[in-house]
Amino acid sequence: MTATMQAPTTSPVQAYGHSTPQQLFRARCLQWADRSALRHKKKGIWSSTTWAVYYERARAIGMALLAMGLRRGQSIAILSENRPEWLYADMGAQCMGLLSVGIYPTSSPEQVQYILVDARARVLFVENQEQYDKVVAVRAACPELQHIVILDLKGLRGLRDAMSGSFEQLLQHGRELAAQDPQAFESSMDAS
């Protein structure tokens, strides 16, 4: 006797009434706007980021990535210790339909190269000079890499590199883009 297999019918998984993590993120940011979403130390003093600010920064990064020419399904990478900017980049990318790849900050330059090439990362967020130096050593072997975004410019203030820019510049550019087209970020989340 032969059993015939039928493909199971699937329906979107719902989490708190939302079908994607991005939509749940938006709902939480709206619902808990004034509540603390992130806590982190700045120069030894604890600081909080509200859900509204988290959303605004993720939206700005997402919009800036879109303006860089990234399209749904393409990837970014983040080479950094845990910090709020890591989350803004990650969530901003996800909300625009991009893939986000984390790279351990203890990775060697060769490991960074392998991950960047394998992920076909177009934009790389690096924490500081130490991480930037790793990428500079291998970026010629990373053909998809187009931009490097530096989170902390300490030690790199005089940097002249056409491929690199600061996180703050990217954030400001994204804010300007979000003001011009406030629905683009929302539409992208709904298209996920």
PDB file of C-alpha atoms in Angstrom:
ATOM      1  CA  MET A   1       0.000   0.000   0.000  1.00  0.00           C
ATOM      2  CA  THR A   2       1.390   3.375  -1.002  1.00  0.00           C
ATOM      3  CA  ALA A   3       0.841   6.370   1.168  1.00  0.00           C
ATOM      4  CA  THR A   4       0.524   9.682  -0.551  1.00  0.00           C
ATOM      5  CA  MET A   5       2.045  12.624   1.193  1.00  0.00           C
ATOM      6  CA  GLN A   6       0.313  15.930   1.038  1.00  0.00           C
ATOM      7  CA  ALA A   7       2.080  19.142   1.714  1.00  0.00           C
ATOM      8  CA  PRO A   8       0.913  20.558   4.993  1.00  0.00           C
ATOM      9  CA  THR A   9      -1.110  23.704   4.781  1.00  0.00           C
ATOM     10  CA  THR A  10       0.577  26.536   6.519  1.00  0.00           C
ATOM     11  CA  SER A  11      -0.710  29.814   7.728  1.00  0.00           C
ATOM     12  CA  PRO A  12       1.385  32.666   9.057  1.00  0.00           C
ATOM     13  CA  VAL A  13       2.420  32.251  12.658  1.00  0.00           C
ATOM     14  CA  GLN A  14       0.963  34.999  14.788  1.00  0.00           C
ATOM     15  CA  ALA A  15       2.790  36.528  17.751  1.00  0.00           C
ATOM     16  CA  TYR A  16       0.624  38.860  19.792  1.00  0.00           C
ATOM     17  CA  GLY A  17      -1.515  39.479  16.716  1.00  0.00           C
ATOM     18  CA  HIS A  18       1.354  40.197  14.318  1.00  0.00           C
ATOM     19  CA  SER A  19       2.717  37.961  11.590  1.00  0.00           C
ATOM     20  CA  THR A  20       6.322  39.272  11.466  1.00  0.00           C
ATOM     21  CA  PRO A  21       8.867  40.284  14.100  1.00  0.00           C
ATOM     22  CA  GLN A  22       9.091  43.675  12.383  1.00  0.00           C
ATOM     23  CA  GLN A  23       5.378  44.311  12.809  1.00  0.00           C
ATOM     24  CA  LEU A  24       5.581  43.260  16.456  1.00  0.00           C
ATOM     25  CA  PHE A  25       8.522  45.648  16.914  1.00  0.00           C
ATOM     26  CA  ARG A  26       6.460  48.515  15.498  1.00  0.00           C
ATOM     27  CA  ALA A  27       3.484  47.655  17.723  1.00  0.00           C
ATOM     28  CA  ARG A  28       5.641  47.572  20.848  1.00  0.00           C
ATOM     29  CA  CYS A  29       7.298  50.862  19.928  1.00  0.00           C
ATOM     30  CA  LEU A  30       3.900  52.518  19.528  1.00  0.00           C
ATOM     31  CA  GLN A  31       2.342  50.876  22.584  1.00  0.00           C
ATOM     32  CA  TRP A  32       5.276  51.449  24.923  1.00  0.00           C
ATOM     33  CA  ALA A  33       6.657  54.649  23.334  1.00  0.00           C
ATOM     34  CA  ASP A  34       7.692  56.360  26.573  1.00  0.00           C
ATOM     35  CA  ARG A  35       8.904  53.226  28.360  1.00  0.00           C
ATOM     36  CA  SER A  36      12.535  52.232  28.539  1.00  0.00           C
ATOM     37  CA  ALA A  37      13.472  49.774  25.777  1.00  0.00           C
ATOM     38  CA  LEU A  38      17.257  49.710  26.227  1.00  0.00           C
ATOM     39  CA  ARG A  39      19.582  50.414  29.111  1.00  0.00           C
ATOM     40  CA  HIS A  40      23.278  50.905  28.605  1.00  0.00           C
ATOM     41  CA  LYS A  41      26.231  52.630  30.204  1.00  0.00           C
ATOM     42  CA  LYS A  42      27.659  55.862  28.841  1.00  0.00           C
ATOM     43  CA  LYS A  43      30.951  56.776  30.486  1.00  0.00           C
ATOM     44  CA  GLY A  44      30.043  54.618  33.487  1.00  0.00           C
ATOM     45  CA  ILE A  45      26.549  56.072  33.967  1.00  0.00           C
ATOM     46  CA  TRP A  46      23.415  54.121  33.107  1.00  0.00           C
ATOM     47  CA  SER A  47      21.323  55.628  30.335  1.00  0.00           C
ATOM     48  CA  SER A  48      17.947  54.608  28.907  1.00  0.00           C
ATOM     49  CA  THR A  49      16.534  54.663  25.401  1.00  0.00           C
ATOM     50  CA  THR A  50      12.759  54.719  25.011  1.00  0.00           C
ATOM     51  CA  TRP A  51      10.860  52.557  22.565  1.00  0.00           C
ATOM     52  CA  ALA A  52       9.989  55.697  20.554  1.00  0.00           C
ATOM     53  CA  VAL A  53      13.659  56.639  20.190  1.00  0.00           C
ATOM     54  CA  TYR A  54      14.585  53.018  19.353  1.00  0.00           C
ATOM     55  CA  TYR A  55      11.994  53.065  16.564  1.00  0.00           C
ATOM     56  CA  GLU A  56      13.085  56.477  15.248  1.00  0.00           C
ATOM     57  CA  ARG A  57      16.729  55.400  15.043  1.00  0.00           C
ATOM     58  CA  ALA A  58      15.945  52.018  13.467  1.00  0.00           C
ATOM     59  CA  ARG A  59      13.767  53.815  10.903  1.00  0.00           C
ATOM     60  CA  ALA A  60      16.546  56.310  10.112  1.00  0.00           C
ATOM     61  CA  ILE A  61      19.102  53.544   9.605  1.00  0.00           C
ATOM     62  CA  GLY A  62      16.674  51.528   7.485  1.00  0.00           C
ATOM     63  CA  MET A  63      15.932  54.522   5.283  1.00  0.00           C
ATOM     64  CA  ALA A  64      19.642  55.320   4.881  1.00  0.00           C
ATOM     65  CA  LEU A  65      20.386  51.721   3.896  1.00  0.00           C
ATOM     66  CA  LEU A  66      17.669  51.890   1.267  1.00  0.00           C
ATOM     67  CA  ALA A  67      19.195  55.129  -0.055  1.00  0.00           C
ATOM     68  CA  MET A  68      22.562  53.347  -0.335  1.00  0.00           C
ATOM     69  CA  GLY A  69      20.945  51.102  -2.904  1.00  0.00           C
ATOM     70  CA  LEU A  70      20.284  48.012  -0.806  1.00  0.00           C
ATOM     71  CA  ARG A  71      17.229  45.982  -1.763  1.00  0.00           C
ATOM     72  CA  ARG A  72      15.139  43.317  -0.054  1.00  0.00           C
ATOM     73  CA  GLY A  73      17.068  40.119   0.524  1.00  0.00           C
ATOM     74  CA  GLN A  74      20.507  41.745   0.426  1.00  0.00           C
ATOM     75  CA  SER A  75      22.638  41.804   3.551  1.00  0.00           C
ATOM     76  CA  ILE A  76      24.512  43.972   5.979  1.00  0.00           C
ATOM     77  CA  ALA A  77      26.952  42.860   8.668  1.00  0.00           C
ATOM     78  CA  ILE A  78      27.726  44.219  12.136  1.00  0.00           C
ATOM     79  CA  LEU A  79      31.168  43.819  13.721  1.00  0.00           C
ATOM     80  CA  SER A  80      30.788  45.203  17.223  1.00  0.00           C
ATOM     81  CA  GLU A  81      30.376  44.529  20.911  1.00  0.00           C
ATOM     82  CA  ASN A  82      26.819  44.804  22.251  1.00  0.00           C
ATOM     83  CA  ARG A  83      25.675  48.427  22.110  1.00  0.00           C
ATOM     84  CA  PRO A  84      22.511  50.315  21.130  1.00  0.00           C
ATOM     85  CA  GLU A  85      23.809  51.148  17.647  1.00  0.00           C
ATOM     86  CA  TRP A  86      24.074  47.398  16.983  1.00  0.00           C
ATOM     87  CA  LEU A  87      20.350  47.083  17.625  1.00  0.00           C
ATOM     88  CA  TYR A  88      19.418  50.144  15.567  1.00  0.00           C
ATOM     89  CA  ALA A  89      21.343  48.795  12.566  1.00  0.00           C
ATOM     90  CA  ASP A  90      19.985  45.269  12.959  1.00  0.00           C
ATOM     91  CA  MET A  91      16.349  46.255  13.395  1.00  0.00           C
ATOM     92  CA  GLY A  92      16.514  48.982  10.754  1.00  0.00           C
ATOM     93  CA  ALA A  93      17.850  46.444   8.263  1.00  0.00           C
ATOM     94  CA  GLN A  94      15.269  43.805   9.153  1.00  0.00           C
ATOM     95  CA  CYS A  95      12.407  46.276   8.829  1.00  0.00           C
ATOM     96  CA  MET A  96      13.553  47.077   5.282  1.00  0.00           C
ATOM     97  CA  GLY A  97      13.624  43.379   4.349  1.00  0.00           C
ATOM     98  CA  LEU A  98      17.401  43.101   4.572  1.00  0.00           C
ATOM     99  CA  LEU A  99      19.397  40.330   6.203  1.00  0.00           C
ATOM    100  CA  SER A 100      21.598  41.205   9.135  1.00  0.00           C
ATOM    101  CA  VAL A 101      24.709  39.184   9.983  1.00  0.00           C
ATOM    102  CA  GLY A 102      26.496  39.552  13.304  1.00  0.00           C
ATOM    103  CA  ILE A 103      30.264  39.060  13.435  1.00  0.00           C
ATOM    104  CA  TYR A 104      32.049  38.390  16.720  1.00  0.00           C
ATOM    105  CA  PRO A 105      34.341  41.300  17.600  1.00  0.00           C
ATOM    106  CA  THR A 106      36.997  38.720  18.537  1.00  0.00           C
ATOM    107  CA  SER A 107      37.062  37.384  14.961  1.00  0.00           C
ATOM    108  CA  SER A 108      40.343  37.525  13.055  1.00  0.00           C
ATOM    109  CA  PRO A 109      40.569  39.498   9.817  1.00  0.00           C
ATOM    110  CA  GLU A 110      40.419  36.206   7.889  1.00  0.00           C
ATOM    111  CA  GLN A 111      37.232  35.181   9.706  1.00  0.00           C
ATOM    112  CA  VAL A 112      35.704  38.605   9.031  1.00  0.00           C
ATOM    113  CA  GLN A 113      36.562  38.226   5.347  1.00  0.00           C
ATOM    114  CA  TYR A 114      35.008  34.762   5.183  1.00  0.00           C
ATOM    115  CA  ILE A 115      31.746  35.961   6.735  1.00  0.00           C
ATOM    116  CA  LEU A 116      31.529  39.101   4.605  1.00  0.00           C
ATOM    117  CA  VAL A 117      32.081  37.135   1.405  1.00  0.00           C
ATOM    118  CA  ASP A 118      29.769  34.282   2.390  1.00  0.00           C
ATOM    119  CA  ALA A 119      26.971  36.668   3.413  1.00  0.00           C
ATOM    120  CA  ARG A 120      27.579  38.907   0.400  1.00  0.00           C
ATOM    121  CA  ALA A 121      27.373  41.857   2.793  1.00  0.00           C
ATOM    122  CA  ARG A 122      27.133  45.223   1.078  1.00  0.00           C
ATOM    123  CA  VAL A 123      27.371  47.400   4.188  1.00  0.00           C
ATOM    124  CA  LEU A 124      29.424  46.694   7.296  1.00  0.00           C
ATOM    125  CA  PHE A 125      28.939  48.448  10.627  1.00  0.00           C
ATOM    126  CA  VAL A 126      32.155  48.407  12.690  1.00  0.00           C
ATOM    127  CA  GLU A 127      32.455  49.483  16.291  1.00  0.00           C
ATOM    128  CA  ASN A 128      35.782  51.289  16.350  1.00  0.00           C
ATOM    129  CA  GLN A 129      39.311  51.616  14.998  1.00  0.00           C
ATOM    130  CA  GLU A 130      40.268  48.078  16.041  1.00  0.00           C
ATOM    131  CA  GLN A 131      37.422  46.560  14.024  1.00  0.00           C
ATOM    132  CA  TYR A 132      37.912  48.993  11.143  1.00  0.00           C
ATOM    133  CA  ASP A 133      41.573  47.957  10.872  1.00  0.00           C
ATOM    134  CA  LYS A 134      40.534  44.296  10.508  1.00  0.00           C
ATOM    135  CA  VAL A 135      38.247  45.160   7.608  1.00  0.00           C
ATOM    136  CA  VAL A 136      40.783  47.370   5.855  1.00  0.00           C
ATOM    137  CA  ALA A 137      43.190  44.423   5.863  1.00  0.00           C
ATOM    138  CA  VAL A 138      40.727  42.218   3.931  1.00  0.00           C
ATOM    139  CA  ARG A 139      38.251  44.455   2.112  1.00  0.00           C
ATOM    140  CA  ALA A 140      39.948  44.034  -1.270  1.00  0.00           C
ATOM    141  CA  ALA A 141      38.894  40.365  -1.073  1.00  0.00           C
ATOM    142  CA  CYS A 142      35.251  41.271  -0.283  1.00  0.00           C
ATOM    143  CA  PRO A 143      33.780  42.175  -3.686  1.00  0.00           C
ATOM    144  CA  GLU A 144      30.215  42.897  -2.501  1.00  0.00           C
ATOM    145  CA  LEU A 145      31.254  45.288   0.287  1.00  0.00           C
ATOM    146  CA  GLN A 146      30.435  48.869  -0.694  1.00  0.00           C
ATOM    147  CA  HIS A 147      30.249  50.854   2.568  1.00  0.00           C
ATOM    148  CA  ILE A 148      31.766  50.771   6.043  1.00  0.00           C
ATOM    149  CA  VAL A 149      29.894  52.586   8.819  1.00  0.00           C
ATOM    150  CA  ILE A 150      31.958  53.379  11.911  1.00  0.00           C
ATOM    151  CA  LEU A 151      30.083  53.587  15.226  1.00  0.00           C
ATOM    152  CA  ASP A 152      32.857  55.176  17.333  1.00  0.00           C
ATOM    153  CA  LEU A 153      35.307  57.477  15.525  1.00  0.00           C
ATOM    154  CA  LYS A 154      37.763  57.743  18.425  1.00  0.00           C
ATOM    155  CA  GLY A 155      41.170  57.328  16.828  1.00  0.00           C
ATOM    156  CA  LEU A 156      39.701  57.766  13.330  1.00  0.00           C
ATOM    157  CA  ARG A 157      38.637  61.419  13.338  1.00  0.00           C
ATOM    158  CA  GLY A 158      40.929  62.416  10.456  1.00  0.00           C
ATOM    159  CA  LEU A 159      39.987  59.393   8.381  1.00  0.00           C
ATOM    160  CA  ARG A 160      39.805  59.977   4.639  1.00  0.00           C
ATOM    161  CA  ASP A 161      38.240  56.878   3.107  1.00  0.00           C
ATOM    162  CA  ALA A 162      35.590  57.206   0.394  1.00  0.00           C
ATOM    163  CA  MET A 163      34.130  53.838   1.391  1.00  0.00           C
ATOM    164  CA  SER A 164      33.676  54.783   5.065  1.00  0.00           C
ATOM    165  CA  GLY A 165      31.513  57.155   7.061  1.00  0.00           C
ATOM    166  CA  SER A 166      30.287  57.681  10.587  1.00  0.00           C
ATOM    167  CA  PHE A 167      27.189  56.201  12.159  1.00  0.00           C
ATOM    168  CA  GLU A 168      26.045  59.696  13.133  1.00  0.00           C
ATOM    169  CA  GLN A 169      26.199  60.878   9.502  1.00  0.00           C
ATOM    170  CA  LEU A 170      24.208  57.842   8.386  1.00  0.00           C
ATOM    171  CA  LEU A 171      21.659  58.386  11.154  1.00  0.00           C
ATOM    172  CA  GLN A 172      21.208  62.055  10.216  1.00  0.00           C
ATOM    173  CA  HIS A 173      20.829  61.228   6.522  1.00  0.00           C
ATOM    174  CA  GLY A 174      18.216  58.599   7.381  1.00  0.00           C
ATOM    175  CA  ARG A 175      16.286  61.086   9.510  1.00  0.00           C
ATOM    176  CA  GLU A 176      16.142  63.493   6.578  1.00  0.00           C
ATOM    177  CA  LEU A 177      14.923  60.718   4.274  1.00  0.00           C
ATOM    178  CA  ALA A 178      12.279  59.604   6.791  1.00  0.00           C
ATOM    179  CA  ALA A 179      10.982  63.183   7.004  1.00  0.00           C
ATOM    180  CA  GLN A 180      10.652  63.324   3.205  1.00  0.00           C
ATOM    181  CA  ASP A 181       8.862  59.965   2.919  1.00  0.00           C
ATOM    182  CA  PRO A 182       7.424  58.979   6.312  1.00  0.00           C
ATOM    183  CA  GLN A 183       5.500  55.965   4.960  1.00  0.00           C
ATOM    184  CA  ALA A 184       8.406  54.167   3.241  1.00  0.00           C
ATOM    185  CA  PHE A 185       9.558  52.440   6.422  1.00  0.00           C
ATOM    186  CA  GLU A 186       6.011  51.435   7.357  1.00  0.00           C
ATOM    187  CA  SER A 187       5.332  50.082   3.877  1.00  0.00           C
ATOM    188  CA  SER A 188       8.479  48.010   3.951  1.00  0.00           C
ATOM    189  CA  MET A 189       7.496  46.390   7.252  1.00  0.00           C
ATOM    190  CA  ASP A 190       4.067  45.539   5.891  1.00  0.00           C
ATOM    191  CA  ALA A 191       5.600  44.003   2.759  1.00  0.00           C
ATOM    192  CA  SER A 192       7.653  41.531   4.800  1.00  0.00           C
TER     193      SER A 192
END
